[in-house]
């Protein structure tokens, strides 16, 4: 946070006249490495991953963990979907509104009595002054944390192949700023100008993604036949787009299901045919978190029911798309 009197719920820094949301840089930048003598070597049971099913950044680590078969190596738990004045909190035995795999109190030894993610940050650094974000990777051996996950850490063989690294980096650069973060910059904007600038840029980037996928004939994924980091990073935003971002963050120039056929097909391919994507998409957490935590946007905390279903089946289209297809045939 920029200063001590900044609150968790101040998404735009006080005194920032631009009205623009600026996501902070992570400060615990540690890396697991196989190099001999590495400070953080890969080790079964040593690391615990804290996530929120609501958070796109956290969900991409869960997807990567599953795709790379790390489930027996790195344990995980998920926080409750509600983020209040103290930030993310752990679920308790009394919570009956947050179903999902491992939505549990802090399971790490030595963390008895921990109620919030912030306590893990302070245990790692009592003078920590930043935000308390997920995902967090906790190192039980060194009792320290990582709060910046996929960039380098999961970059091994499959998801970040050498032959594609340049193209992956290029795609990540515009997609991160304009799409992943673009929805937040649109939704958290506190001036009309900041909103319009960001929402127009967001849809320009979606058009670019749509054109790329429409031209991809080699396979269903971003680069054709193999899933890479780009699919993971883009998916976590696109899967939340219709259920949340269209209405909650006012990203409503179009929606995915009626306005972006290639993105829609790509997203559903991942969701319906690749368990790592479907199993980590928890719409209860996703919808409730945004609509009931951001009370500056939605003061009555009413969660819209639609659009229904959260994700259309592979062989179903919205009526307008069906009608257009019928007219063409
Ligand atoms: N450093 C993290 C940032 C992730 C992030 O911004 N997470 C958001 C939720 S989507 C969060 O936990 N925000 C809590 C806060 O800012 O108080 C990463 O890149 O992995």
XYZ file of C-alpha atoms and ligand atoms in Angstrom:
349
model
C 0.000 0.000 0.000
C 1.213 3.476 -0.738
C 0.864 4.752 2.815
C -0.152 3.613 6.261
C -3.600 5.217 6.102
C -4.420 3.441 2.844
C -7.210 0.850 3.325
C -7.451 -2.601 1.706
C -10.572 -1.376 -0.034
C -8.919 1.728 -1.522
C -8.345 0.266 -4.980
C -7.239 3.606 -6.350
C -4.495 5.149 -4.228
C -5.669 8.130 -2.247
C -4.547 11.312 -3.896
C -4.110 9.660 -7.308
C -6.044 12.046 -9.531
C -5.939 9.731 -12.547
C -8.709 7.615 -10.989
C -6.832 4.559 -12.224
C -6.253 1.213 -10.459
C -2.539 0.330 -10.298
C -1.742 -3.253 -9.282
C 1.290 -3.371 -7.010
C 4.479 -5.215 -7.913
C 5.107 -8.338 -5.849
C 7.826 -7.958 -3.261
C 8.623 -11.539 -2.201
C 10.221 -12.635 -5.440
C 11.758 -16.014 -4.695
C 12.225 -18.846 -7.161
C 12.309 -22.597 -6.895
C 15.358 -23.833 -8.743
C 17.037 -27.153 -9.497
C 20.493 -25.522 -9.571
C 22.858 -27.200 -7.071
C 22.901 -25.243 -3.826
C 19.709 -23.343 -4.703
C 18.054 -21.587 -1.784
C 14.660 -23.002 -2.727
C 15.093 -26.464 -4.238
C 12.089 -28.490 -5.425
C 11.098 -30.783 -2.569
C 7.995 -32.855 -1.978
C 5.847 -31.566 0.879
C 7.982 -28.481 1.472
C 5.748 -25.835 -0.106
C 2.108 -24.955 0.536
C 0.086 -22.879 -1.909
C -2.584 -20.478 -0.628
C -5.150 -19.457 -3.252
C -8.557 -17.936 -3.717
C -10.823 -19.540 -6.316
C -12.077 -16.045 -7.040
C -8.699 -14.659 -8.055
C -7.488 -15.145 -11.630
C -3.841 -14.855 -10.564
C -4.277 -17.593 -7.981
C -6.299 -19.820 -10.268
C -3.579 -19.886 -12.889
C -1.228 -21.439 -10.309
C -3.844 -24.084 -9.494
C -4.234 -24.902 -13.187
C -0.459 -25.121 -13.644
C -0.129 -27.293 -10.534
C -2.594 -29.772 -11.991
C -1.286 -29.701 -15.563
C 2.235 -30.318 -14.354
C 1.280 -33.123 -11.991
C 2.436 -31.313 -8.878
C -0.587 -32.292 -6.796
C 1.349 -34.703 -4.570
C 4.306 -32.360 -4.322
C 2.725 -29.016 -3.431
C -0.295 -28.944 -1.106
C -2.855 -26.152 -1.387
C -5.737 -24.565 0.441
C -8.250 -21.918 -0.593
C -9.479 -18.918 1.372
C -13.085 -17.850 1.818
C -14.334 -15.775 -1.141
C -15.096 -12.688 0.934
C -12.409 -10.038 1.145
C -13.118 -7.497 3.878
C -11.208 -4.729 5.607
C -8.486 -7.153 6.744
C -8.104 -8.752 3.315
C -8.482 -12.438 2.477
C -9.584 -14.610 5.385
C -9.506 -18.327 5.988
C -12.742 -20.283 6.063
C -13.843 -21.493 9.493
C -15.843 -24.527 10.598
C -18.910 -22.251 10.775
C -18.769 -21.203 7.109
C -21.377 -23.026 5.053
C -21.393 -20.693 2.039
C -18.041 -21.373 0.438
C -17.931 -24.909 -0.927
C -14.916 -26.028 -2.863
C -11.935 -28.339 -2.590
C -9.741 -27.426 0.394
C -11.636 -24.313 1.472
C -10.324 -24.789 4.998
C -8.692 -23.000 7.936
C -4.928 -22.468 7.577
C -3.615 -26.071 7.574
C 0.080 -25.250 7.941
C 1.816 -26.376 11.114
C 2.711 -23.454 13.340
C -0.123 -21.315 11.972
C -2.654 -22.170 14.667
C -4.862 -19.165 15.268
C -4.145 -17.567 11.869
C -7.382 -16.078 10.567
C -6.156 -14.017 7.607
C -3.578 -14.218 4.792
C -2.014 -11.008 6.135
C -0.643 -12.972 9.105
C 1.459 -15.077 6.764
C 2.986 -11.955 5.238
C 3.791 -10.512 8.658
C 5.269 -13.807 9.841
C 7.631 -13.656 6.837
C 8.382 -9.954 7.365
C 7.019 -8.089 10.417
C 7.659 -4.770 8.652
C 5.817 -5.698 5.455
C 3.909 -2.713 4.054
C 2.399 -3.983 0.806
C -0.953 -5.560 -0.025
C -1.842 -9.062 1.091
C -2.397 -10.856 -2.185
C -2.969 -14.425 -3.247
C -1.488 -16.625 -4.543
C 1.106 -17.155 -1.834
C 3.533 -20.058 -1.832
C 4.700 -20.824 1.688
C 8.037 -22.513 2.297
C 7.679 -24.622 5.418
C 11.439 -25.192 5.651
C 12.486 -21.549 5.599
C 9.185 -20.182 6.877
C 9.010 -17.634 4.162
C 6.748 -16.905 1.244
C 6.512 -16.198 -2.463
C 3.724 -13.941 -3.670
C 4.589 -13.909 -7.339
C 3.942 -17.264 -8.815
C 3.639 -18.323 -12.374
C 6.041 -16.011 -14.166
C 9.209 -17.891 -13.564
C 8.351 -20.640 -11.173
C 6.233 -22.856 -13.331
C 8.220 -22.090 -16.414
C 9.581 -25.481 -17.142
C 9.140 -27.714 -20.111
C 5.576 -27.962 -21.222
C 4.003 -24.609 -20.524
C 6.937 -22.451 -21.576
C 8.699 -24.347 -24.399
C 11.977 -22.819 -25.586
C 10.784 -22.569 -29.177
C 7.856 -20.389 -28.185
C 9.295 -18.313 -25.360
C 9.594 -15.125 -27.362
C 6.035 -15.350 -28.649
C 4.715 -16.283 -25.207
C 6.431 -13.277 -23.645
C 5.061 -10.999 -26.337
C 1.499 -12.278 -25.902
C 1.759 -12.020 -22.119
C 2.877 -8.456 -22.305
C -0.188 -7.040 -24.037
C -2.643 -9.534 -22.573
C -1.561 -8.908 -18.987
C -1.852 -5.156 -19.209
C -4.874 -4.818 -21.464
C -6.945 -7.925 -20.634
C -6.027 -9.528 -17.260
C -5.460 -6.198 -15.610
C -7.638 -4.290 -18.093
C -10.866 -5.606 -16.584
C -9.768 -4.396 -13.135
C -8.624 -1.032 -14.488
C -12.025 -0.607 -16.156
C -13.979 -1.695 -13.093
C -12.010 0.084 -10.370
C -11.744 3.366 -12.294
C -13.048 6.321 -10.327
C -13.248 8.732 -13.247
C -15.182 8.430 -16.515
C -12.018 9.128 -18.482
C -10.029 6.338 -16.764
C -12.904 3.905 -17.312
C -13.333 4.742 -20.989
C -9.619 4.640 -21.724
C -9.259 1.210 -20.194
C -12.457 -0.398 -21.423
C -11.779 0.667 -25.021
C -8.223 -0.688 -24.785
C -9.552 -3.927 -23.268
C -11.926 -4.537 -26.155
C -9.230 -3.672 -28.675
C -7.097 -6.413 -27.091
C -10.011 -8.871 -27.091
C -10.456 -8.172 -30.816
C -6.781 -8.934 -31.292
C -7.083 -12.207 -29.349
C -10.184 -13.106 -31.352
C -8.388 -12.536 -34.662
C -5.444 -14.655 -33.512
C -7.629 -17.575 -32.456
C -9.833 -17.366 -35.554
C -6.696 -17.706 -37.688
C -5.284 -20.610 -35.651
C -5.987 -23.721 -37.692
C -3.313 -25.979 -36.189
C -5.324 -26.882 -33.088
C -7.682 -25.606 -30.415
C -5.140 -23.752 -28.245
C -3.422 -20.377 -28.589
C -0.393 -21.862 -30.369
C -2.250 -24.781 -31.935
C -1.955 -28.244 -30.557
C -0.231 -27.755 -27.182
C -1.400 -25.849 -24.132
C 1.050 -23.167 -23.004
C 1.223 -20.480 -20.370
C -0.719 -18.144 -22.695
C -3.789 -20.400 -22.560
C -3.682 -20.428 -18.754
C -3.224 -16.695 -18.339
C -5.905 -15.720 -20.828
C -8.402 -18.367 -19.729
C -8.646 -17.174 -16.129
C -9.896 -13.782 -17.300
C -12.114 -14.968 -20.164
C -13.925 -17.545 -17.992
C -14.879 -14.754 -15.531
C -15.856 -12.323 -18.273
C -19.557 -13.037 -18.866
C -20.447 -14.060 -15.294
C -18.729 -11.082 -13.616
C -16.759 -8.546 -15.623
C -19.513 -7.608 -18.094
C -21.771 -6.205 -15.401
C -19.600 -5.780 -12.287
C -16.626 -4.105 -13.997
C -18.785 -2.515 -16.760
C -16.874 -4.371 -19.489
C -19.953 -4.452 -21.653
C -19.140 -3.339 -25.178
C -19.699 -7.044 -25.997
C -19.732 -10.316 -24.107
C -17.814 -13.462 -24.970
C -20.707 -15.797 -25.736
C -22.383 -13.586 -28.306
C -19.562 -11.298 -29.441
C -16.401 -13.400 -29.718
C -16.977 -16.782 -31.411
C -13.327 -17.869 -31.577
C -12.527 -16.892 -27.970
C -15.739 -18.584 -26.891
C -14.855 -21.831 -28.675
C -11.279 -21.766 -27.298
C -12.489 -21.086 -23.739
C -15.060 -23.890 -23.849
C -12.540 -26.341 -25.290
C -10.286 -25.733 -22.278
C -13.136 -25.719 -19.781
C -14.992 -28.806 -20.980
C -12.159 -30.964 -22.242
C -9.256 -30.237 -19.880
C -10.041 -31.072 -16.242
C -7.321 -28.778 -14.837
C -9.301 -25.808 -16.167
C -12.796 -26.959 -15.247
C -11.914 -28.301 -11.793
C -10.341 -25.027 -10.724
C -13.194 -22.765 -11.905
C -15.482 -22.301 -8.916
C -18.276 -19.915 -9.899
C -19.690 -19.648 -6.385
C -16.392 -18.121 -5.216
C -15.927 -16.116 -8.411
C -19.368 -14.478 -8.437
C -19.695 -13.929 -4.703
C -16.223 -12.525 -4.230
C -16.439 -9.662 -6.678
C -20.044 -8.705 -6.101
C -19.932 -8.888 -2.289
C -16.406 -7.689 -1.541
C -16.317 -4.574 -3.728
C -19.016 -2.648 -1.938
C -17.886 0.631 -3.489
C -19.089 -0.794 -6.816
C -22.074 -2.772 -5.528
C -23.183 -1.268 -2.182
C -26.059 -3.691 -1.601
C -23.931 -6.758 -2.337
C -26.519 -8.267 -4.628
C -25.082 -10.986 -6.827
C -26.671 -11.103 -10.288
C -27.966 -14.566 -11.138
C -27.099 -14.551 -14.803
C -25.995 -15.096 -17.331
C -27.079 -18.698 -17.107
C -25.415 -21.071 -17.412
C -22.014 -19.807 -16.267
C -20.453 -21.616 -19.214
C -22.467 -22.832 -22.202
C -22.134 -26.510 -23.117
C -19.901 -27.225 -26.121
C -22.819 -27.820 -28.468
C -25.018 -24.916 -27.345
C -25.092 -21.272 -28.481
C -27.048 -18.192 -27.378
C -30.183 -17.720 -29.542
C -28.694 -14.822 -31.528
C -25.639 -16.873 -32.507
C -27.857 -19.833 -33.407
C -30.084 -17.632 -35.537
C -27.080 -16.120 -37.319
C -25.688 -19.598 -38.034
C -29.067 -20.768 -39.342
C -29.336 -17.727 -41.620
C -25.895 -18.470 -43.083
C -26.614 -22.176 -43.691
N 1.512 -10.702 -6.667
C 0.415 -11.414 -7.140
C -0.754 -10.480 -7.375
C -2.035 -11.205 -7.454
C -3.213 -10.321 -7.050
O -3.208 -9.109 -7.335
N -4.205 -10.925 -6.371
C -5.377 -10.186 -5.941
C -6.680 -10.932 -6.181
S -7.005 -11.239 -7.882
C -5.336 -10.008 -4.425
O -5.061 -10.933 -3.692
N -5.640 -8.806 -3.984
C -5.743 -8.502 -2.604
C -5.390 -7.068 -2.344
O -4.880 -6.405 -3.252
O -5.655 -6.633 -1.218
C 0.789 -12.248 -8.367
O 1.108 -11.660 -9.425
O 0.773 -13.473 -8.272
